[in-house]
XYZ file of C-alpha atoms in Angstrom:
311
model
C -39.389 -69.754 -89.981
C -38.897 -66.206 -91.225
C -42.417 -66.189 -92.602
C -43.859 -67.223 -89.216
C -42.036 -64.326 -87.433
C -43.225 -61.868 -90.024
C -46.856 -62.971 -89.620
C -46.677 -62.659 -85.826
C -45.254 -59.095 -86.036
C -47.993 -58.111 -88.487
C -50.769 -59.337 -86.160
C -49.304 -57.420 -83.158
C -49.123 -54.191 -85.186
C -52.763 -54.582 -86.274
C -53.910 -54.989 -82.660
C -52.010 -51.801 -81.565
C -53.681 -49.748 -84.329
C -57.114 -51.085 -83.346
C -56.476 -50.078 -79.712
C -55.599 -46.514 -80.780
C -58.861 -46.049 -82.706
C -61.762 -45.550 -80.308
C -65.111 -47.146 -81.057
C -67.911 -44.958 -82.411
C -69.951 -45.235 -79.234
C -67.097 -43.892 -77.105
C -66.470 -41.041 -79.515
C -70.168 -40.087 -79.471
C -70.196 -40.086 -75.668
C -67.198 -37.707 -75.517
C -68.773 -35.376 -78.061
C -72.049 -35.303 -76.143
C -70.229 -34.468 -72.889
C -68.317 -31.619 -74.507
C -71.418 -30.068 -76.060
C -73.254 -30.312 -72.755
C -70.473 -28.459 -70.946
C -70.496 -25.695 -73.554
C -74.273 -25.138 -73.298
C -74.327 -25.361 -69.507
C -71.584 -22.732 -69.029
C -72.716 -19.570 -67.203
C -71.475 -16.922 -69.610
C -72.706 -14.042 -67.467
C -70.604 -15.192 -64.539
C -67.644 -15.718 -66.857
C -67.932 -12.200 -68.293
C -68.313 -10.689 -64.826
C -65.205 -12.523 -63.692
C -63.248 -11.298 -66.716
C -64.374 -7.712 -66.126
C -63.400 -7.901 -62.464
C -59.956 -9.266 -63.363
C -59.472 -6.559 -66.005
C -60.472 -3.814 -63.556
C -58.141 -5.216 -60.893
C -55.217 -5.423 -63.340
C -55.916 -1.884 -64.571
C -56.050 -0.597 -60.990
C -52.684 -2.217 -60.224
C -51.169 -0.688 -63.370
C -52.442 2.767 -62.397
C -51.117 2.302 -58.850
C -47.698 1.182 -60.177
C -47.500 4.233 -62.470
C -48.471 6.494 -59.566
C -45.740 4.969 -57.390
C -43.197 5.431 -60.187
C -43.981 9.111 -60.844
C -44.270 9.982 -57.149
C -40.961 8.201 -56.497
C -39.402 10.083 -59.404
C -40.612 13.391 -57.962
C -39.254 12.485 -54.510
C -35.902 11.526 -56.093
C -35.622 14.906 -57.858
C -36.620 16.689 -54.642
C -33.888 14.888 -52.685
C -31.328 15.691 -55.398
C -32.237 19.400 -55.278
C -31.768 19.420 -51.502
C -28.377 17.706 -51.913
C -27.294 20.235 -54.559
C -28.103 23.148 -52.246
C -26.318 21.424 -49.364
C -23.237 20.773 -51.518
C -23.120 24.400 -52.635
C -23.385 25.710 -49.046
C -20.545 23.451 -47.905
C -18.399 24.046 -51.037
C -18.148 20.331 -51.805
C -15.692 19.490 -54.573
C -17.366 19.397 -57.997
C -16.105 15.907 -58.867
C -17.297 14.455 -55.547
C -20.613 16.283 -55.918
C -21.306 14.800 -59.360
C -20.292 11.315 -58.241
C -22.513 11.291 -55.127
C -25.421 12.778 -57.059
C -25.184 10.093 -59.757
C -24.942 7.267 -57.216
C -27.940 8.485 -55.193
C -30.004 8.961 -58.351
C -29.268 5.424 -59.570
C -30.066 3.844 -56.188
C -33.321 5.797 -55.782
C -34.432 5.001 -59.329
C -33.818 1.262 -58.846
C -35.803 1.270 -55.574
C -38.728 3.097 -57.189
C -38.813 0.671 -60.145
C -38.730 -2.356 -57.813
C -41.578 -0.902 -55.742
C -43.652 -0.328 -58.874
C -42.993 -3.870 -60.144
C -43.897 -5.378 -56.783
C -47.227 -3.496 -56.882
C -48.071 -5.379 -60.087
C -47.733 -8.635 -58.154
C -44.364 -9.630 -59.585
C -41.974 -11.302 -57.159
C -38.965 -8.942 -57.059
C -36.727 -11.516 -55.377
C -36.267 -13.222 -58.738
C -35.139 -9.902 -60.280
C -32.694 -9.367 -57.450
C -31.276 -12.841 -57.970
C -30.868 -12.166 -61.697
C -29.192 -8.816 -61.009
C -26.856 -10.417 -58.475
C -25.868 -13.169 -60.902
C -25.359 -10.682 -63.721
C -23.340 -8.424 -61.431
C -21.094 -11.312 -60.406
C -20.488 -12.321 -64.017
C -19.794 -8.741 -65.097
C -17.533 -8.203 -62.083
C -15.438 -11.237 -62.969
C -15.173 -10.132 -66.594
C -14.342 -6.519 -65.747
C -12.231 -6.944 -62.634
C -9.674 -4.362 -63.762
C -12.367 -1.801 -64.581
C -14.009 -2.352 -61.200
C -10.648 -1.798 -59.518
C -10.416 1.540 -61.321
C -13.962 2.330 -60.197
C -13.075 1.520 -56.568
C -9.948 3.655 -56.892
C -12.056 6.539 -58.220
C -14.394 6.268 -55.232
C -11.421 6.367 -52.845
C -9.928 9.398 -54.604
C -13.238 11.273 -54.575
C -13.785 10.560 -50.883
C -10.246 11.118 -49.569
C -9.355 13.837 -52.109
C -5.527 13.714 -52.085
C -5.752 16.195 -54.962
C -8.373 18.377 -56.599
C -9.066 19.755 -60.043
C -6.428 22.381 -60.823
C -3.691 20.883 -58.616
C -0.283 20.143 -60.092
C 0.747 16.626 -59.077
C 3.254 13.881 -59.802
C 2.067 10.268 -59.694
C 3.034 7.038 -61.435
C 5.973 8.816 -63.067
C 3.697 11.420 -64.679
C 3.379 15.124 -63.834
C 0.671 17.569 -64.782
C -2.306 19.683 -63.769
C -5.414 17.719 -62.799
C -8.136 18.462 -65.357
C -10.735 15.923 -64.251
C -11.200 13.081 -61.772
C -13.379 10.419 -63.360
C -14.661 7.154 -61.982
C -12.051 5.169 -63.911
C -9.117 7.516 -64.604
C -7.588 10.874 -63.716
C -6.847 13.292 -66.535
C -3.593 15.277 -66.332
C -2.543 18.169 -68.562
C 1.240 18.534 -68.942
C 3.011 21.914 -69.309
C 3.566 21.170 -73.015
C -0.208 20.603 -73.420
C -0.303 16.815 -73.520
C -3.213 14.934 -71.949
C -2.356 11.895 -69.795
C -4.946 9.465 -68.426
C -3.761 7.690 -65.269
C -5.875 4.685 -64.095
C -7.448 5.332 -60.712
C -6.538 1.867 -59.415
C -2.850 2.713 -59.859
C -2.919 6.297 -58.645
C -5.036 5.521 -55.549
C -2.367 3.110 -54.229
C 0.749 5.037 -55.291
C 2.696 7.977 -53.902
C 1.133 11.275 -55.023
C 3.242 14.431 -54.861
C 0.835 17.387 -54.684
C 2.613 20.692 -55.382
C -0.502 22.865 -55.252
C -2.071 21.853 -51.956
C 0.293 23.821 -49.637
C -0.093 27.596 -49.704
C 3.670 28.190 -49.411
C 6.767 26.417 -50.739
C 10.482 26.576 -50.085
C 12.642 27.634 -53.019
C 16.138 26.111 -53.157
C 19.181 27.183 -55.170
C 22.682 25.735 -55.484
C 25.324 28.397 -56.182
C 28.924 27.445 -56.989
C 31.780 29.942 -56.539
C 35.506 29.519 -57.072
C 37.943 28.546 -54.364
C 39.522 31.721 -53.058
C 36.371 33.852 -53.499
C 34.963 35.559 -50.428
C 32.065 33.463 -49.119
C 30.850 36.302 -46.874
C 30.514 38.627 -49.855
C 28.543 35.996 -51.771
C 26.265 35.409 -48.774
C 25.695 39.147 -48.266
C 24.815 39.797 -51.927
C 22.433 36.847 -52.232
C 20.648 37.732 -48.982
C 20.275 41.315 -50.191
C 18.590 40.065 -53.354
C 16.170 37.917 -51.390
C 15.247 40.423 -48.687
C 14.599 43.116 -51.303
C 12.161 40.878 -53.162
C 8.590 41.263 -51.854
C 7.706 37.729 -52.905
C 10.105 36.266 -50.328
C 8.292 35.473 -47.066
C 9.665 35.803 -43.555
C 7.463 32.973 -42.308
C 7.884 30.098 -41.687
C 11.607 30.997 -41.896
C 13.908 33.835 -42.949
C 16.012 33.450 -46.119
C 19.321 31.721 -45.518
C 22.638 31.126 -47.332
C 25.027 28.472 -46.012
C 28.193 26.811 -47.263
C 26.932 23.304 -47.825
C 29.720 21.532 -49.716
C 33.343 21.776 -50.742
C 33.276 20.322 -54.211
C 36.105 19.108 -56.415
C 36.322 22.386 -58.287
C 33.937 24.782 -56.495
C 32.579 25.975 -53.185
C 28.852 25.217 -53.159
C 26.382 27.467 -51.347
C 22.843 26.354 -50.484
C 20.262 29.130 -50.692
C 16.771 28.762 -49.233
C 13.768 31.090 -49.172
C 10.018 30.722 -48.691
C 7.422 32.052 -51.134
C 3.770 31.709 -51.970
C 2.990 28.687 -54.097
C 1.925 30.861 -57.021
C 5.253 32.775 -56.964
C 7.518 29.716 -56.831
C 8.754 29.490 -60.417
C 8.896 33.243 -61.113
C 11.028 33.786 -58.015
C 13.261 30.816 -58.815
C 13.978 31.917 -62.369
C 14.479 35.634 -61.589
C 16.855 35.059 -58.652
C 18.800 32.585 -60.809
C 19.284 35.286 -63.428
C 20.232 37.969 -60.888
C 22.817 35.688 -59.262
C 24.405 35.026 -62.647
C 24.506 38.705 -63.585
C 25.298 40.446 -60.279
C 27.769 38.186 -58.424
C 30.555 38.597 -61.026
C 30.247 42.393 -60.529
C 31.313 41.834 -56.893
C 34.467 39.928 -57.822
C 32.963 36.450 -57.530
C 33.444 33.736 -60.153
C 31.556 30.697 -61.330
C 34.180 27.996 -61.923
C 34.204 25.458 -64.707
C 34.770 21.824 -63.772
C 38.523 21.364 -63.845
C 41.201 18.857 -62.955
C 44.812 19.602 -62.032
C 47.233 17.154 -63.664
C 50.828 16.968 -62.351
C 53.409 15.362 -64.604
C 56.530 14.011 -63.015
C 59.600 13.119 -65.024
C 62.086 10.572 -63.779
């Protein structure tokens, strides 16, 4: 039984091999047809067609290069016009660089797409690829894109500029640069702090440099029993004699603001130019400490009266 099955399988395999091998007559007919086609081909027409295609492709390449270089020249011309316009209007340097970079990138991409389309390439496929890549990159770099968006908002709204002294996100310092992803602050002790734009664009920013004038405040404590009028007169004399103290938006003032546990507390207020704030504050502090005791006034130490009763 096994021998019979084996013989049947062998005969079927032999028939399949015979069907794969073409007879000699068929092979000769195919060869004759192929040779005939080769000899009957019009080579002159073929060469002319190839030359025409080559010339057409070369013309499209030259046209694409011309579009690219003309577009590049137009882009540089537009950027020069923008630079002159920014200078006339005194646009902030950080905003100027950002807008210039964005316009240059957009114009360059448009010129390249126009040149590619001239070559006969369908640019819609490139746009689809760019969109897909942008979506993938955006998902992977969501935090970085938030910083980028924050940088755009800061450059457009400009809550602070380079050189301003600000406080934001618990950090204080002079703004050294406003980048697309972070703001660089320089602290008074010469440390550099980078604050992410996504955080600073949505937080409270205290800008000390933007106003032209600032109010200077002092708290002066004198002893109970000292003459408040004398203290007020002497402090006002110091302030009015100082040329850095402004009369606008308000005259200097000294008021009794609080009766403390161990001292009478006077509030002193005066207006000065922003640049004179700290010098005025420190110098008046020193004069108050040196000159008030000469007028019979005292600066009390914190004290507590303890009364002991014996039964």
